[in-house]
mmCIF file with all atom_site columns, C-alpha atoms in Angstrom:
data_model
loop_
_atom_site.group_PDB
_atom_site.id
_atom_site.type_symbol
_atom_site.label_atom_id
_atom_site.label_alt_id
_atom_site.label_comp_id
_atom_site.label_asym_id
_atom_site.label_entity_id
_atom_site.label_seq_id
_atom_site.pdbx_PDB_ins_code
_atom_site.Cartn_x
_atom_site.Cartn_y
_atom_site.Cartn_z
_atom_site.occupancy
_atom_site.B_iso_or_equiv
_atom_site.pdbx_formal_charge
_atom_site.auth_seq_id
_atom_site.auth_comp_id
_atom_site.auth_asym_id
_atom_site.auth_atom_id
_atom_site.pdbx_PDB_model_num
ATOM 1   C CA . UNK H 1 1   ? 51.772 -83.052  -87.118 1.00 58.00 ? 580 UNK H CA 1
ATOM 2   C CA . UNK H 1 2   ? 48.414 -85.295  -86.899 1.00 61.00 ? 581 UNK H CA 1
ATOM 3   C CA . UNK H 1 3   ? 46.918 -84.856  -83.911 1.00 69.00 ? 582 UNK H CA 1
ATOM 4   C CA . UNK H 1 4   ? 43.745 -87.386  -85.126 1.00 73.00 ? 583 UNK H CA 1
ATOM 5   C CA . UNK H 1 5   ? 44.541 -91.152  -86.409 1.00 75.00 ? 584 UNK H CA 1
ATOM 6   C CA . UNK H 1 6   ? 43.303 -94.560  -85.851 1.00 83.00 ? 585 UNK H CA 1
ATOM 7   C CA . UNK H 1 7   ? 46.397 -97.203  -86.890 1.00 88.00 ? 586 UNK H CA 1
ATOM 8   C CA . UNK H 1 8   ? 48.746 -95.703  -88.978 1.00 91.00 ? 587 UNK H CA 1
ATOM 9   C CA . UNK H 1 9   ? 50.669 -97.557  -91.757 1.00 93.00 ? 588 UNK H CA 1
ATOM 10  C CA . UNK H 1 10  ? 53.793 -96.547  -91.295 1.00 94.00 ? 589 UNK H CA 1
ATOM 11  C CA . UNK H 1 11  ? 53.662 -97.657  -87.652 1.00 95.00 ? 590 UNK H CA 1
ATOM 12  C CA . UNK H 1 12  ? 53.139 -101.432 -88.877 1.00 95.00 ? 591 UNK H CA 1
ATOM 13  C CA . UNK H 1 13  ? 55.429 -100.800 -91.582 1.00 96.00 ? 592 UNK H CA 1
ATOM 14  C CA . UNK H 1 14  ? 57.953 -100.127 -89.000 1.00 96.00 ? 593 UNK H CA 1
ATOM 15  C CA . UNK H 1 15  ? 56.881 -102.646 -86.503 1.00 96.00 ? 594 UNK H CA 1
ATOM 16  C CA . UNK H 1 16  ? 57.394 -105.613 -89.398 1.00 95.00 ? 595 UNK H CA 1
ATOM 17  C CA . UNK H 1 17  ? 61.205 -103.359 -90.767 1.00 96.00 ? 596 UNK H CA 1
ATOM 18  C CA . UNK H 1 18  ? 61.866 -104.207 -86.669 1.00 94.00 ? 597 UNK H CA 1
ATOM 19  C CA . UNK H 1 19  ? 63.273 -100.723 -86.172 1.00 96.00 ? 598 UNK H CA 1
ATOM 20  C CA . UNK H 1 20  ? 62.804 -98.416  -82.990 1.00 96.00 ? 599 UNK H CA 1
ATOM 21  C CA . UNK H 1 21  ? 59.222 -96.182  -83.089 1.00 97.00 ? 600 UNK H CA 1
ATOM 22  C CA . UNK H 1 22  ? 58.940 -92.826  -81.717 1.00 97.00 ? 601 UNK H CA 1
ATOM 23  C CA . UNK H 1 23  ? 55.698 -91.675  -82.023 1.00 95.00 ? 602 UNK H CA 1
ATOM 24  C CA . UNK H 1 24  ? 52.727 -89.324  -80.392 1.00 93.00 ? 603 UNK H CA 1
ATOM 25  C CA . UNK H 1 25  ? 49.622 -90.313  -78.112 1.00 93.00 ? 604 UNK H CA 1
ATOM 26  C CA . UNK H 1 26  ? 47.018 -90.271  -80.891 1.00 92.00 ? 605 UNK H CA 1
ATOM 27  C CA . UNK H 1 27  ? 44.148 -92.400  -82.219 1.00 92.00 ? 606 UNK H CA 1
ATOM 28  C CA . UNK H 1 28  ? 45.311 -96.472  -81.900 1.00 92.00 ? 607 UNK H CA 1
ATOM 29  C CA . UNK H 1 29  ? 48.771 -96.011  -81.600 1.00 94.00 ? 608 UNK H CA 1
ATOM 30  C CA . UNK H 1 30  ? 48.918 -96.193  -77.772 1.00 95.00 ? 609 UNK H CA 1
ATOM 31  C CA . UNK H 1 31  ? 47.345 -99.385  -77.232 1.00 93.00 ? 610 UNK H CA 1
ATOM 32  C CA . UNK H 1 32  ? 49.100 -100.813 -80.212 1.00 94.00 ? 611 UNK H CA 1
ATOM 33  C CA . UNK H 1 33  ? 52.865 -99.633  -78.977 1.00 95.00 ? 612 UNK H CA 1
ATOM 34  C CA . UNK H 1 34  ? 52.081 -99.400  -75.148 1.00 92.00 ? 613 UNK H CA 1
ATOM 35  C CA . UNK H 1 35  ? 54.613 -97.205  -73.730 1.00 90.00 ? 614 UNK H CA 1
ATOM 36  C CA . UNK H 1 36  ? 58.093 -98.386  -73.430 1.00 91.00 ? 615 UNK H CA 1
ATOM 37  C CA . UNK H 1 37  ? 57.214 -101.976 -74.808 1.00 95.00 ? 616 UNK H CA 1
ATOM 38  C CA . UNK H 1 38  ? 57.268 -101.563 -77.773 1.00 97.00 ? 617 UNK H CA 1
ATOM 39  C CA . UNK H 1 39  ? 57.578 -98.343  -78.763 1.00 97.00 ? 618 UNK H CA 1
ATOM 40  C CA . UNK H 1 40  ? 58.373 -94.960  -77.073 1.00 97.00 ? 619 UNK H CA 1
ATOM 41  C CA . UNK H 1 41  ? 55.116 -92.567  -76.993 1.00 96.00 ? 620 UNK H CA 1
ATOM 42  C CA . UNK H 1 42  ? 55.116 -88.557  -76.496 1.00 96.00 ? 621 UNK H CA 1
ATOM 43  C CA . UNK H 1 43  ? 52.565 -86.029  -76.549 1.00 93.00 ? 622 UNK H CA 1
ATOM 44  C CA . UNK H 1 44  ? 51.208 -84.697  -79.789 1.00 88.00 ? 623 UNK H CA 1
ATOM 45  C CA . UNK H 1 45  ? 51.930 -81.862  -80.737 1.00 88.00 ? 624 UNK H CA 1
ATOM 46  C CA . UNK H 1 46  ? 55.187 -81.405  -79.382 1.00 90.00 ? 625 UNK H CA 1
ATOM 47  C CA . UNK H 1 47  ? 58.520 -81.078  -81.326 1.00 93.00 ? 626 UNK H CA 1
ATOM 48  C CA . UNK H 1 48  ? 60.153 -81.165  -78.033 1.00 96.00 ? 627 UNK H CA 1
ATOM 49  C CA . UNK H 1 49  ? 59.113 -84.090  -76.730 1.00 96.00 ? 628 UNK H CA 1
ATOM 50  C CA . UNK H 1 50  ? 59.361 -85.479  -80.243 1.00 95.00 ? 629 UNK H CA 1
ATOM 51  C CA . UNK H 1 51  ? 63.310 -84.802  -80.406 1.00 97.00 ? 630 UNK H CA 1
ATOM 52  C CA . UNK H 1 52  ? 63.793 -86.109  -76.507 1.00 97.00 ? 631 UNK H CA 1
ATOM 53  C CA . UNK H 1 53  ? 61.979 -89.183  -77.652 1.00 96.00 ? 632 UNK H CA 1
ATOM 54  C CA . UNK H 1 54  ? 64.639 -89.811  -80.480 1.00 97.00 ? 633 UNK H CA 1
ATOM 55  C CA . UNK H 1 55  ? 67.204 -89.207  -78.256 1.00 98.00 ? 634 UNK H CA 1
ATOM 56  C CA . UNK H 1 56  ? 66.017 -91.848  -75.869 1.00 96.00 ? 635 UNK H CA 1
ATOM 57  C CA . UNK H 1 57  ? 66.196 -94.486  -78.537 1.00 96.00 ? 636 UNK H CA 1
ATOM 58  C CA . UNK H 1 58  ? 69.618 -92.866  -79.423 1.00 97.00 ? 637 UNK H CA 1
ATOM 59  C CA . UNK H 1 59  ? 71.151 -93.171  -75.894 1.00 98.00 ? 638 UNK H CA 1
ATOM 60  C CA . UNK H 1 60  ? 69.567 -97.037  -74.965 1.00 97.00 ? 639 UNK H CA 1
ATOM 61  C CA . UNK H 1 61  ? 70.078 -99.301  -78.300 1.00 96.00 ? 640 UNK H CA 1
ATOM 62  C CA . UNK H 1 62  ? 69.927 -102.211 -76.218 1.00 97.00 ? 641 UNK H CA 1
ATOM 63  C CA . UNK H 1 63  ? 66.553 -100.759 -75.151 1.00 97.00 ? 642 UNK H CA 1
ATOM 64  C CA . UNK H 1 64  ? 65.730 -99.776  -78.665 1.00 97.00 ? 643 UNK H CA 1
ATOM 65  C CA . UNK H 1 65  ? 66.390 -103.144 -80.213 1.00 97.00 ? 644 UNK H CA 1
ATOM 66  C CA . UNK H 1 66  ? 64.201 -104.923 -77.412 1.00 97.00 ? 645 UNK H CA 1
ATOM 67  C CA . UNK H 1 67  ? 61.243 -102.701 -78.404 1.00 97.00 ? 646 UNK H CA 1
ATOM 68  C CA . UNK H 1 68  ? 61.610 -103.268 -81.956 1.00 97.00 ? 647 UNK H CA 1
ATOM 69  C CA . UNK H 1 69  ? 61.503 -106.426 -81.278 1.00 97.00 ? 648 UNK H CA 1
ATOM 70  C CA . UNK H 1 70  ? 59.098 -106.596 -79.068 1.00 97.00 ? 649 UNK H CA 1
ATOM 71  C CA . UNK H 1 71  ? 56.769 -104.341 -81.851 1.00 97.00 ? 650 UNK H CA 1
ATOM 72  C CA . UNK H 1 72  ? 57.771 -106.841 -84.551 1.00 96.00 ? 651 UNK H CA 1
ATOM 73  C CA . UNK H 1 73  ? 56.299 -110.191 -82.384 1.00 96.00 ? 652 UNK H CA 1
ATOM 74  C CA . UNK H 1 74  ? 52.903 -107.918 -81.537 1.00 95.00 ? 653 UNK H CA 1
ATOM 75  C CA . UNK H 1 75  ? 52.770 -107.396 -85.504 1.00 95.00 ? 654 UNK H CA 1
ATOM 76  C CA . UNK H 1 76  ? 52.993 -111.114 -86.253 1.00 94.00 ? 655 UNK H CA 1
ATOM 77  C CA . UNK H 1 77  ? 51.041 -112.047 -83.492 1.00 93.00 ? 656 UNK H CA 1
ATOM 78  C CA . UNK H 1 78  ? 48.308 -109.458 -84.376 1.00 92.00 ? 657 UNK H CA 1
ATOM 79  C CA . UNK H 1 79  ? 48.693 -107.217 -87.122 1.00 90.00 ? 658 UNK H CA 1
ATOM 80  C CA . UNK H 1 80  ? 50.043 -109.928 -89.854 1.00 91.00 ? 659 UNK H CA 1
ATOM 81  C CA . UNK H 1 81  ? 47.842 -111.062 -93.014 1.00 91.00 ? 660 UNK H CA 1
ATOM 82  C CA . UNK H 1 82  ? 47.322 -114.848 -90.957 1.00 93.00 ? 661 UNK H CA 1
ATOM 83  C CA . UNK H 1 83  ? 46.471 -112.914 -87.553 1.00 92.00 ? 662 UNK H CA 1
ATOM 84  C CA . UNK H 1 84  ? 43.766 -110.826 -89.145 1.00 91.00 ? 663 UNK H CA 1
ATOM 85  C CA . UNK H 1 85  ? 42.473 -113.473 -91.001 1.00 95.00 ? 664 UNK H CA 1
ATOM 86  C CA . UNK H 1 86  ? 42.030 -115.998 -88.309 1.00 94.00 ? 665 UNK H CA 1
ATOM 87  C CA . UNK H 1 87  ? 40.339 -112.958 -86.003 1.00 93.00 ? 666 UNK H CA 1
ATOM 88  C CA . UNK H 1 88  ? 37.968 -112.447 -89.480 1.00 95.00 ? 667 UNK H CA 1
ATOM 89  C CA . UNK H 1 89  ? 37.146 -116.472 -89.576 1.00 96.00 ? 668 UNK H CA 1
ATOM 90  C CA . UNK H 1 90  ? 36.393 -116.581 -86.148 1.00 95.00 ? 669 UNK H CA 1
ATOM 91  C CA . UNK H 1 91  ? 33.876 -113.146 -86.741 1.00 95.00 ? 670 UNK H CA 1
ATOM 92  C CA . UNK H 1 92  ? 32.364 -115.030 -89.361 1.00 94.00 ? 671 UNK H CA 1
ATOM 93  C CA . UNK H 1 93  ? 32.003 -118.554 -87.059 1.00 93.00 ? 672 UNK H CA 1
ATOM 94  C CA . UNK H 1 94  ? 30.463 -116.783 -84.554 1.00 93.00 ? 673 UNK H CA 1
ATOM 95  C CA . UNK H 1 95  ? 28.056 -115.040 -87.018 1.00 93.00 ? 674 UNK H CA 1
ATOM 96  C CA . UNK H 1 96  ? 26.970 -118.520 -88.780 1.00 91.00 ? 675 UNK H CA 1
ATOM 97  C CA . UNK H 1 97  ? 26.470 -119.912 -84.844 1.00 90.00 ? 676 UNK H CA 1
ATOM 98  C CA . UNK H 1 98  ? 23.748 -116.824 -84.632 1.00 87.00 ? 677 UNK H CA 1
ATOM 99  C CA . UNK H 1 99  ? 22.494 -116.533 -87.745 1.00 83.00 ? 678 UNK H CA 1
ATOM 100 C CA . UNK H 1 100 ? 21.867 -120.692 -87.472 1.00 82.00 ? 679 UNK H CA 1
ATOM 101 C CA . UNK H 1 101 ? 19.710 -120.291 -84.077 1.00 78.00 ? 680 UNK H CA 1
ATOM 102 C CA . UNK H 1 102 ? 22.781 -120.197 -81.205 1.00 63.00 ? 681 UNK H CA 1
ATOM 103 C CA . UNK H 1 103 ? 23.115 -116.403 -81.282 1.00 65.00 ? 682 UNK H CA 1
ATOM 104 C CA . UNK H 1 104 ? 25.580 -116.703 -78.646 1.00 57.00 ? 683 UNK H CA 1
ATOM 105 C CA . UNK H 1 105 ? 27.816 -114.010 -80.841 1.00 52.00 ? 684 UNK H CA 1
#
């Protein structure tokens, strides 16, 4: 189990498949799933908590289906290839503005 990570792959991977994520408390996935939006979150390392996790998404698919759901609009709206660009065009706006005199970056 990795108790160290920034933003795993396979957590977008299964943000854009639109399938229920169970996953632990480390590195960026926290502020990326936010607990019980759009994913369910459990303590690393724990099995345990791990398997009751699973369960929960076993025992609420309505639940489960909203949070995929939820985790695939926070993908497109942040994680996709057009959301990253536009947040890399407006770094590189705000660096001409400086670099040009308005350093207000």
């Amino acid at each position: 189990m990795v108790l160290t990570e920034g933003l795993p792959m396979v957590i977008l991977e299964a943000m854009l498949a639109g399938v229920p994520i169970v996953a632990t408390r480390v590195g960026g996935v926290p502020e990326v799933l936010q607990e019980g939006e759009a994913g369910v979150l459990v303590p690393a390392p724990s099995a345990g908590d791990l398997a009751t996790g699973i369960k929960h998404i076993i025992a609420d698919e309505a639940g489960a289906r909203d949070m995929a759901a939820v985790a695939r609009q926070r993908l497109e709206a942040n994680y996709s290839a057009i959301a990253m660009a536009q947040k890399y065009q407006g770094i590189y706006d705000r660096l001409a503005t400086w670099s040009a005199g308005g350093h207000s970056a």
